[in-house]
Coordinates of C-alpha atoms in Angstrom, one line a residue:
X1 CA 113.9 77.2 113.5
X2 CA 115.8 78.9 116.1
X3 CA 118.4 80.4 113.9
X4 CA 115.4 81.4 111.7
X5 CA 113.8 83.4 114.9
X6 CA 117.1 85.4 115.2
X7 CA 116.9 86.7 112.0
X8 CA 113.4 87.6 112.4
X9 CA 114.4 89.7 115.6
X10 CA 116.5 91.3 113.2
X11 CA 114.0 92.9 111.2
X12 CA 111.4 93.4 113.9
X13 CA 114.2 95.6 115.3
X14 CA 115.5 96.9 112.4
X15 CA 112.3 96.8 109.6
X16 CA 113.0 100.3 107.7
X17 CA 116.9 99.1 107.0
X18 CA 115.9 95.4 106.5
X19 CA 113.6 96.8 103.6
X20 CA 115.5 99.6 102.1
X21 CA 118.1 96.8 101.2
X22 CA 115.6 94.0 100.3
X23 CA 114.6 97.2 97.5
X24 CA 117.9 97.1 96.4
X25 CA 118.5 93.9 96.3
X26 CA 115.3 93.6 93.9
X27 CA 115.5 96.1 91.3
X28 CA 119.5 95.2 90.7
X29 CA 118.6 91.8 90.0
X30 CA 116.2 93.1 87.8
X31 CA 117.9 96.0 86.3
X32 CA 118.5 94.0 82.7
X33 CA 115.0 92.9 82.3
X34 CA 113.2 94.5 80.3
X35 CA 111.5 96.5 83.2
X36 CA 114.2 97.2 84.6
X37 CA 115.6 98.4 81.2
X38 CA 112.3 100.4 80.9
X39 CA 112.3 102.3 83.5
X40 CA 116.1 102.2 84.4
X41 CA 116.6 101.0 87.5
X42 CA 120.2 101.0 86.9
X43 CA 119.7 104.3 88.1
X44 CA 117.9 103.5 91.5
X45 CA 119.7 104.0 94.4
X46 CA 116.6 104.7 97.2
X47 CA 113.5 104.8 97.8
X48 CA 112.6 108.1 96.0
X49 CA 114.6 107.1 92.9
X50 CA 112.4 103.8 92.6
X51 CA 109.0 106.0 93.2
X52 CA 110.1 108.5 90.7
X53 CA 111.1 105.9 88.3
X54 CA 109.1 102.6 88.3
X55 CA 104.8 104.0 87.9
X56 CA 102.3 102.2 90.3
X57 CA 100.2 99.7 89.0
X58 CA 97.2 97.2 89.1
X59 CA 96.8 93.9 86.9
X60 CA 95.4 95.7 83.7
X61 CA 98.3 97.7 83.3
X62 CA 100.6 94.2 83.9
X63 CA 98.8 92.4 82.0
X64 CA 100.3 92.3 78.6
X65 CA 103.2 92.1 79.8
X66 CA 101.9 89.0 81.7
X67 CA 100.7 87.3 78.7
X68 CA 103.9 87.3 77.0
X69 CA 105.2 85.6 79.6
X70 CA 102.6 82.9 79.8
X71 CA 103.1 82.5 76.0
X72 CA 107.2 81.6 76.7
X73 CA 109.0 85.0 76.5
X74 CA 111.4 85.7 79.6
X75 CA 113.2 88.4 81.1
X76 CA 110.6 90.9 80.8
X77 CA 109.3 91.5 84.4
X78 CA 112.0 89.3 86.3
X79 CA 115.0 87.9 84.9
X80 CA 114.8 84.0 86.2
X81 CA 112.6 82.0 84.5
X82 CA 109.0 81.8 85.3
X83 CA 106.7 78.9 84.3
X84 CA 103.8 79.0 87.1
X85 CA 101.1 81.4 87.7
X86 CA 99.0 81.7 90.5
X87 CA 95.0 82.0 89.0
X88 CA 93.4 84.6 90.9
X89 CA 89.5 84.4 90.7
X90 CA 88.6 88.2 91.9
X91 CA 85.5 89.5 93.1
X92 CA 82.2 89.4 91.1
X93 CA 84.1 89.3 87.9
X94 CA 84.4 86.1 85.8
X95 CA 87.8 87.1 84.2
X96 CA 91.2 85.4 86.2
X97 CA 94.0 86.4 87.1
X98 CA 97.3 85.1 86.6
X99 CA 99.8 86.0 88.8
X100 CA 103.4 85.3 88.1
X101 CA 106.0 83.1 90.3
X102 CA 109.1 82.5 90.1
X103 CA 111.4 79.9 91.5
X104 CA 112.5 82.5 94.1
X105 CA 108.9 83.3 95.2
X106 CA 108.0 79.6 95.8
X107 CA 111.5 79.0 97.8
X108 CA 112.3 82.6 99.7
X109 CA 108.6 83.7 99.7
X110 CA 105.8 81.1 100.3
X111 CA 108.1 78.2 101.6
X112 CA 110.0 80.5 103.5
X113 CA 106.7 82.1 105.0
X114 CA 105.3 78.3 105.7
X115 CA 108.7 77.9 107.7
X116 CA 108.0 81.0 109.9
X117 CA 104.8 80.3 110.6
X118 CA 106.3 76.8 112.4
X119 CA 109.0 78.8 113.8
X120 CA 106.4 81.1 115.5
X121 CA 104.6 77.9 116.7
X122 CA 107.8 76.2 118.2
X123 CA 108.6 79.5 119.7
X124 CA 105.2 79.8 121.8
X125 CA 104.7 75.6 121.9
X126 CA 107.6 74.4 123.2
X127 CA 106.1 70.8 123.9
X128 CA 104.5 70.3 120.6
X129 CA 104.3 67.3 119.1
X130 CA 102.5 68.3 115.9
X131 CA 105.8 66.6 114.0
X132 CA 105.0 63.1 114.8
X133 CA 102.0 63.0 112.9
X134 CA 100.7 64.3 109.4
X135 CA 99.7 68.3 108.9
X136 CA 96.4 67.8 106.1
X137 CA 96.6 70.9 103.5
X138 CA 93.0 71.6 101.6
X139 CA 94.2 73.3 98.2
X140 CA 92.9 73.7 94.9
X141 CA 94.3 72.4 91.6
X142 CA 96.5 72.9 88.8
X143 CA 96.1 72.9 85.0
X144 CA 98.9 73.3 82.2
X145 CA 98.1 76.6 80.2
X146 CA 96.2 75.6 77.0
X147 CA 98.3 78.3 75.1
X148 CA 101.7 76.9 76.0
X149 CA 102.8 73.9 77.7
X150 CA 105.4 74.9 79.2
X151 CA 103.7 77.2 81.6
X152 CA 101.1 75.8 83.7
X153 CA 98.5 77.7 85.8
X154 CA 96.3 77.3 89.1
X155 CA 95.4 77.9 92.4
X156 CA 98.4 79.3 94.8
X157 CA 98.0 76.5 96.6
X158 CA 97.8 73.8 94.4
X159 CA 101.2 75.6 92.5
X160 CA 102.9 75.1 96.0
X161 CA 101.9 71.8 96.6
X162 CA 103.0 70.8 92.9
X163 CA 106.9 72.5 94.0
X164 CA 106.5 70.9 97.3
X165 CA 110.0 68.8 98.4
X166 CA 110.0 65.6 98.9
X167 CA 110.0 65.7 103.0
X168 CA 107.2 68.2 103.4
X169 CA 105.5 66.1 101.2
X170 CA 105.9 62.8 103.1
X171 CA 104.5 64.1 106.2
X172 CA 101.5 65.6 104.4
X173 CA 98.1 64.3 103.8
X174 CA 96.3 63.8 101.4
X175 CA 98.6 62.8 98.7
X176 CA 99.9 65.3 95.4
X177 CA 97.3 63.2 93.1
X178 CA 94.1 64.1 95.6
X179 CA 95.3 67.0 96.5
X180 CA 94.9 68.8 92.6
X181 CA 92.0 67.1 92.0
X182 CA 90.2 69.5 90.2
X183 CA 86.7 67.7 91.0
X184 CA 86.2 69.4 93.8
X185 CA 83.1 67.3 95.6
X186 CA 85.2 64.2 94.6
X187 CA 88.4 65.1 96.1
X188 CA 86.7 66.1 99.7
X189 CA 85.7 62.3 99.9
X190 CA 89.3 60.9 99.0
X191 CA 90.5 63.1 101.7
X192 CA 88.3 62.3 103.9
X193 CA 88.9 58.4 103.2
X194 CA 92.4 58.9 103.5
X195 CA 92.5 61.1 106.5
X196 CA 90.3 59.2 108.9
X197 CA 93.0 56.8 108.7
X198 CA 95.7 58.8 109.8
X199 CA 97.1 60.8 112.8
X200 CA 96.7 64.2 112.0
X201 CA 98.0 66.6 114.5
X202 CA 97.2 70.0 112.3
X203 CA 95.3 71.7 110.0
X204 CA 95.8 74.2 106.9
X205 CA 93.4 76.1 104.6
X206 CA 90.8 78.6 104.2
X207 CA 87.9 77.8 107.1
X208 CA 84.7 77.9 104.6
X209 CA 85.9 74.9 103.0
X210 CA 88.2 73.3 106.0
X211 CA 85.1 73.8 107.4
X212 CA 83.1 71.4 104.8
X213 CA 85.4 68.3 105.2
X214 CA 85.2 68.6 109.0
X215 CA 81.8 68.0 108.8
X216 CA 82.5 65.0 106.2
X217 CA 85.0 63.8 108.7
X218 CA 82.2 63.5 111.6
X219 CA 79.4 62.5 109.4
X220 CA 81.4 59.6 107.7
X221 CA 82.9 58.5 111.3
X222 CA 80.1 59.1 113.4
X223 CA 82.1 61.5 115.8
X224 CA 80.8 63.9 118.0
X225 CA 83.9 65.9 117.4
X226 CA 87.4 66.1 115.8
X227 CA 89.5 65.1 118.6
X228 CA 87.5 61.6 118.5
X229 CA 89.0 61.0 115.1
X230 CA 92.9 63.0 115.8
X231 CA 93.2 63.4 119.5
X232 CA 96.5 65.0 118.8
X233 CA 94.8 67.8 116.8
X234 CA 96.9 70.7 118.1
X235 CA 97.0 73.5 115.2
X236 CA 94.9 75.2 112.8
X237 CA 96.7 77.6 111.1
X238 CA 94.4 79.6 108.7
X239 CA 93.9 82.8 105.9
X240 CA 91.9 83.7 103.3
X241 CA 88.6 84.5 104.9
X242 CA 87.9 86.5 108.2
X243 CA 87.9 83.6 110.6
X244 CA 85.4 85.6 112.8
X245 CA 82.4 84.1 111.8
X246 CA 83.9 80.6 111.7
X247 CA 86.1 80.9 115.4
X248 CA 83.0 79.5 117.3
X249 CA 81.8 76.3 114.4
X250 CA 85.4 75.6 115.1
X251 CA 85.9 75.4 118.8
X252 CA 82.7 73.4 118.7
X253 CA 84.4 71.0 116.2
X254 CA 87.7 71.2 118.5
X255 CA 86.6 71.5 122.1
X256 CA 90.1 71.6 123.4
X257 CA 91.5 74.9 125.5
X258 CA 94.4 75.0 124.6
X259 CA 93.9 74.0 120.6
X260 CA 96.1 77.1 118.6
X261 CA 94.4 79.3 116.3
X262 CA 97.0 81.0 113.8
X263 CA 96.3 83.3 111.3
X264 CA 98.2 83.7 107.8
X265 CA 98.2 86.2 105.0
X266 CA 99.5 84.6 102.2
X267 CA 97.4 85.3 99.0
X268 CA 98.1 84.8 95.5
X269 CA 100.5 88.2 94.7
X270 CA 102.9 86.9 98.1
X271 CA 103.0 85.3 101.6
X272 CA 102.8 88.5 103.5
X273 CA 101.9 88.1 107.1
X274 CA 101.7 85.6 110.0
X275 CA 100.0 85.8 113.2
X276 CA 103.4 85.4 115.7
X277 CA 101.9 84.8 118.8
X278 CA 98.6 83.4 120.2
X279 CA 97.9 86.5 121.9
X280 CA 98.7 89.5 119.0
X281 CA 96.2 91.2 117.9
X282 CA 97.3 91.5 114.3
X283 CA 99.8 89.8 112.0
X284 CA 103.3 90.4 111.9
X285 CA 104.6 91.7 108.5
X286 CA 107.5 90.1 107.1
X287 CA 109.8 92.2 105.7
X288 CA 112.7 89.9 104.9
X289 CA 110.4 87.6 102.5
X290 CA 111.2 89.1 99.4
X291 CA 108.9 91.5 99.5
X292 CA 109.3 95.6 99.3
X293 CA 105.8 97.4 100.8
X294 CA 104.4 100.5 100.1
X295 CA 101.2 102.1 101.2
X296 CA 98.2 104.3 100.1
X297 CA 96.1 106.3 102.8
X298 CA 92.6 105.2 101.8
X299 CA 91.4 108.4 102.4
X300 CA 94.0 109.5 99.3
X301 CA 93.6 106.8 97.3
X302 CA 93.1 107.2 93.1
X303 CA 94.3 104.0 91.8
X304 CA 97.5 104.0 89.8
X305 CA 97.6 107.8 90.4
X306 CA 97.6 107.7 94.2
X307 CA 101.0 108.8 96.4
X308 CA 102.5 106.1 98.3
X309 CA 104.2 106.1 101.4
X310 CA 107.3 104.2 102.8
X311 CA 106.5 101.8 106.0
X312 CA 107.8 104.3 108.5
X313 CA 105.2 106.9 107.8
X314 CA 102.1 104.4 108.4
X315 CA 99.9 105.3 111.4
X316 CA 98.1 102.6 113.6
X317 CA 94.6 102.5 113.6
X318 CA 94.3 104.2 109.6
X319 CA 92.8 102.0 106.7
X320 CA 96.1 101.3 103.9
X321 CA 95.8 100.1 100.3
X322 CA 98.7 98.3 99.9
X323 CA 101.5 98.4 97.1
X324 CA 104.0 95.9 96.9
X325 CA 107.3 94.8 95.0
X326 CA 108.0 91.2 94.8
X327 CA 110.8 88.7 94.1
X328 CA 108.4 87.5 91.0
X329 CA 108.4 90.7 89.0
X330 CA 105.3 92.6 90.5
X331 CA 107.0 95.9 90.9
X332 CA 104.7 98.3 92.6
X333 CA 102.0 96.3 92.1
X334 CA 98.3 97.7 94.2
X335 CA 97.1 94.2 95.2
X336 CA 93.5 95.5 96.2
X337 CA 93.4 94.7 99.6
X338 CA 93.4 97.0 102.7
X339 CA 95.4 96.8 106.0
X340 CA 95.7 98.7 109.6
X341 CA 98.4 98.5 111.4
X342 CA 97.6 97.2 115.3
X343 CA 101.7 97.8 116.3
X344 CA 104.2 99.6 114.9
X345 CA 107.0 98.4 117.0
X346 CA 106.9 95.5 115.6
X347 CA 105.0 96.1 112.6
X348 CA 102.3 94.1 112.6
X349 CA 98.5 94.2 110.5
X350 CA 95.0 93.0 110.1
X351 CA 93.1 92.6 106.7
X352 CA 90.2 95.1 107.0
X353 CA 88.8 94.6 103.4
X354 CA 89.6 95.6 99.7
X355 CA 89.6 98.5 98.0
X356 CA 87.0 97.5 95.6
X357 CA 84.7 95.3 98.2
X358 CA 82.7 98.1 99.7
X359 CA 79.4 99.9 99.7
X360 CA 79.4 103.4 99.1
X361 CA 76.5 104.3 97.4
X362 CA 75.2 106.7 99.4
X363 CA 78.2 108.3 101.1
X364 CA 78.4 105.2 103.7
X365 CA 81.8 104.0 102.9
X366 CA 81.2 100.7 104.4
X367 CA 84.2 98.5 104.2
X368 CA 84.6 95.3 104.9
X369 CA 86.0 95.4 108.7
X370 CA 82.9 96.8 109.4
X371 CA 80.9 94.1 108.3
X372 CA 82.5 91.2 110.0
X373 CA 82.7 93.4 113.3
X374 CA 78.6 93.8 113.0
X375 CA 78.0 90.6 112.0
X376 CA 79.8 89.0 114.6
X377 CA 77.9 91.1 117.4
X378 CA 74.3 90.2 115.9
X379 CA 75.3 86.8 116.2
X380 CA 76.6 86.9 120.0
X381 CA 73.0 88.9 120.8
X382 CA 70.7 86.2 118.8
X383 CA 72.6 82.9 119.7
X384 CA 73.1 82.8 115.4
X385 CA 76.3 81.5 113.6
X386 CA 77.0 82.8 110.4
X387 CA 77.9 79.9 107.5
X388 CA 78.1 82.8 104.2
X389 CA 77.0 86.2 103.8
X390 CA 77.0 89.2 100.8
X391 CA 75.5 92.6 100.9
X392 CA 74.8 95.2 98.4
X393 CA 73.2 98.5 97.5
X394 CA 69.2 98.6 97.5
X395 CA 68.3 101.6 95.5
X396 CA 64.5 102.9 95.6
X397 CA 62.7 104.5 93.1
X398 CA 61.2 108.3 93.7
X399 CA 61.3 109.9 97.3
X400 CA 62.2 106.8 99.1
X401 CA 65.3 105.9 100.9
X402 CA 67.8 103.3 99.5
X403 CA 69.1 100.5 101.9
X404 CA 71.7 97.8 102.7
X405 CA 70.5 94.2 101.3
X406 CA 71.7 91.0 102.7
X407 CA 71.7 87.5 101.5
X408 CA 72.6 85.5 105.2
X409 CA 73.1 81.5 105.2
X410 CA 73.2 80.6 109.0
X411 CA 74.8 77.2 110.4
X412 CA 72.8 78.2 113.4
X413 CA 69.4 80.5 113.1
X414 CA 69.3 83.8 115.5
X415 CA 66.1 83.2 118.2
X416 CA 64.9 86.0 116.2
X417 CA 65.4 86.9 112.7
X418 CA 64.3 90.8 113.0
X419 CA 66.3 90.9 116.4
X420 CA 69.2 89.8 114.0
X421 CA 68.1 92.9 111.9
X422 CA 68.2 95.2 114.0
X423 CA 71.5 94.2 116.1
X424 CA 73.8 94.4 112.7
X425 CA 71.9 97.7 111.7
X426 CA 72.7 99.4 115.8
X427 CA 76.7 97.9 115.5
X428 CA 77.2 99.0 111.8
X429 CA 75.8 102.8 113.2
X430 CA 78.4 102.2 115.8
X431 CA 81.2 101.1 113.8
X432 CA 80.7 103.7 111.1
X433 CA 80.0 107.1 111.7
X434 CA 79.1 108.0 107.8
X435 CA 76.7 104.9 107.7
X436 CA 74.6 106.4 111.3
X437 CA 75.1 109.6 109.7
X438 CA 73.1 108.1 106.0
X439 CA 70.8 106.3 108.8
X440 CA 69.6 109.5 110.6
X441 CA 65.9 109.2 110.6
X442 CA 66.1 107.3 107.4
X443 CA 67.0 109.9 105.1
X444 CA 69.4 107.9 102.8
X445 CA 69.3 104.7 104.6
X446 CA 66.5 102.6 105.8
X447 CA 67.3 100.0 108.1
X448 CA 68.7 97.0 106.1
X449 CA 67.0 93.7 104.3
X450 CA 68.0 90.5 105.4
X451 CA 67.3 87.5 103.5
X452 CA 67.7 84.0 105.4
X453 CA 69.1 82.2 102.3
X454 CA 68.2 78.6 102.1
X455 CA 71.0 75.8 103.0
X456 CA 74.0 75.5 100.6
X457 CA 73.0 78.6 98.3
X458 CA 76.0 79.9 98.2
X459 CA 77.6 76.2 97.4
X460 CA 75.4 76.1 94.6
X461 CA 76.2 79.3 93.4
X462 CA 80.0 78.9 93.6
X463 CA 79.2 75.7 91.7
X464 CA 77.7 77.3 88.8
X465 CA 80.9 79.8 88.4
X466 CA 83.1 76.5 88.5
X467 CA 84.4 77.9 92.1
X468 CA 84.3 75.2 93.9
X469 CA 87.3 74.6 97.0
X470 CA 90.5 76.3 96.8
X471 CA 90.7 79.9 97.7
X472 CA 87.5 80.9 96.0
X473 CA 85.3 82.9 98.0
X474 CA 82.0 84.8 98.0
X475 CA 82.3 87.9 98.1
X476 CA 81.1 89.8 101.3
X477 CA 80.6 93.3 99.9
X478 CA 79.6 95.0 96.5
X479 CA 78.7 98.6 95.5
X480 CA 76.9 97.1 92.6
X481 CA 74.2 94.0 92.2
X482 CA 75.0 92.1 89.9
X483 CA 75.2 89.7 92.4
X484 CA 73.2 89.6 94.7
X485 CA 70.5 89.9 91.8
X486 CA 72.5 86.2 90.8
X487 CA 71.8 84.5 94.4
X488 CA 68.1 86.2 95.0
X489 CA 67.3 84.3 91.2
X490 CA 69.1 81.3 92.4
X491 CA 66.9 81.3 95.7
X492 CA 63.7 82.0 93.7
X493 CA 64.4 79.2 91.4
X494 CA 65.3 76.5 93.6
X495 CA 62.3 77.3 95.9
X496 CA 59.6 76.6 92.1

């Protein structure tokens, strides 16, 4: 771990030469591919070349290529042999992605990015003793392809747990056979069984469901909190979600002061980003990882047809689309989230949202960041905690004003609903100077509709979609309503 942190001084001190040669180093190993071929990167010698050679893209303009490779043909996007794919569940859409990756994504990528992220820890905890006892992992599961078994398919994390070596895996918990369980309900309560049992001294997953088997873990022992059950708890490092409207739900499972918080961005396309220190705001990119980054301006961006820039053009403080090239064969690849940088010396981001989970429809550009920042206020001025929320458009008919609906489950109900109201609705104006501009004297806006959803709707609903655990996820914004028209019929039934 310490000869690890010297190399990461490296590229925190050196990040624009440390990625022009990754960039290299990635499109000659895959200038005989048939991508490469394609678009002859034999050619590329910089940056410029690769922009002016290789077109941006987004999964429907991969995705042919994808299914060739799921069907058994190689050496199309990456030249080493590919058999996994990480399944991607997107937004509101029922179609999956499957994301490509390779044998040196899994080892110099998501492995290497899991080792980092303990080198950071052992860097700021010096006395940690998190090693002497088991670290429990909440993943998803795996499935061979139905189309050919000799590619198999599933959530990131259950495809890293399946590649897992043998001495990661024997200080883990649970074992590989709970862990893909695909039955998601089932495999909490083997955990659970399994874990009580043990000393576990951290914790690693997304926090709506790490969340859910805490809870298990108290109600099936009786504990008024976790460190009854591990008192060596010492780590939670987590991703996925925003852990904002989780941070307080967990420091009331974990009442310990110095307990460590870290957060990681590793999503399906790459392990990208790691919280470095306790205090940071933001993430630290790593640019060593296998991983090339480019970026689109938000306030440029067309898709496929928007202009990219190189990482030492980026701005703090401005919302990014970001485009990257990977070590699986995603060559400038727009993954649909969004960044800002918080430091660019070292480089290091925060997730603000996606480029396709917004509202704008009515000029409010409402993003994401936004949303967790207002949330989190209304819930510091009503005494709430928020468990799951979404929001969508409300659109009126004739003269009237449209609005923003919500669908809120709380794990703790404000003093005052309307007080709830009308806090998110003052923070949003505050946050967003388009949405107080829509809300001036209710000319496009009125003030939003909350709905208190009733307990475990949002459960439910993922367990219709088959959504269950893993790193599915509701998602928190939509410029359309298909649904929030799906959980407002689910509350209305429930409630015959």
């Amino acid at each position: 771990m310490r000869r690890r942190y010297g190399k990461i001084e490296r590229f925190m001190l050196n990040p624009h030469q440390v990625q022009e040669e990754l960039l290299l180093k990635l499109v000659k190993k895959a200038a005989n591919t048939e991508w490469g071929k394609r678009h002859n990167f034999k050619s590329i010698s910089s940056f410029s070349d690769f922009q002016n050679s290789a077109p941006l893209q987004n999964y429907e303009s991969l995705k042919d290529d994808i299914d060739r490779i799921r069907l058994g043909e190689q050496n199309i996007l990456w030249p080493t042999e590919i058999k996994w794919f990480a399944k991607s569940s997107g937004t509101t859409s029922s179609k999956s992605k499957f994301l490509p990756v390779s044998l040196e994504a899994i080892e110099q990528n998501h492995f290497k990015g899991g080792r980092d992220l303990l080198a950071f820890y052992c860097n700021e905890i010096h006395e940690t003793t998190m090693f002497s006892g088991y670290s429990l992992k909440l993943g998803g599961s795996t499935t061979p392809n139905s189309s050919n078994h000799e590619t198999y398919y599933g959530d990131l994390s259950a495809v890293l747990i399946e590649n897992l070596p043998f001495w990661v895996e024997m200080r883990s918990t649970p074992n590989q056979a709970i862990a893909l369980m695909e039955e998601w309900e089932s495999k909490i309560e083997k955990i659970v069984d399994r874990a009580i049992k043990q000393n576990v001294t951290s914790l690693f997953g997304v926090p709506s469901w790490m969340l859910v088997l805490c809870r298990r873990v108290l109600e099936k022992t009786g504990a008024d909190n976790l460190l009854e059950v591990w008192p060596n708890l010492e780590l939670y490092a987590h991703g996925g979600v925003s852990f904002t409207p989780y941070r307080k739900q967990f420091e009331e499972l974990i009442p310990k002061d110095d307990f460590v918080y870290l957060e990681t961005y590793n999503a399906s396309e790459g392990f990208f980003a790691i919280q470095d220190t306790v205090e940071s705001q933001g993430m630290l990119l790593m640019l060593d990882n296998g991983i090339f980054y480019e970026f689109i301006p938000m306030s440029e961006y067309k898709g496929i047809e928007s202009r990219t820039i190189p990482l030492h053009e980026v701005q703090p403080d401005v919302n990014y689309a970001m485009v990257i090239t990977t070590n699986a064969g995603l060559w400038r690849y727009i993954i649909g989230d969004t960044v800002k940088f918080t430091s660019t010396a070292p480089y290091r981001i925060e997730i603000t949202g996606r480029t396709k989970l917004f509202i704008n429809a009515f000029g409010e550009e409402l993003i994401i960041d936004n949303a967790e920042k207002a949330i989190k206020q209304a819930c510091v001025r009503t005494g709430a905690e928020v468990k799951e929320y979404t929001a969508a458009p409300y659109y009126m008919e004739g003269q009237d004003s449209g609005a923003h609906e919500w669908i809120v489950e709380f794990s703790k109900r404000p003093s005052n609903l309307e007080d709830f109201e009308t806090v998110l609705d003052d923070s949003l104006r505050e946050l967003n100077s388009d949405y107080e501009a829509k809300r001036h004297k209710n000319m496009a806006l009125k003030a939003p509709i909350v709905h208190e959803a009733k307990p475990e709707l949002f459960h439910q609903w993922l367990k219709q979609k088959g959504k269950l655990g893993g790193q599915h996820k509701v998602p928190r914004l939509a410029n359309d309503r298909v649904l929030i028209e799906e959980l407002l019929r689910l509350q209305r039934d429930t409630h015959l």
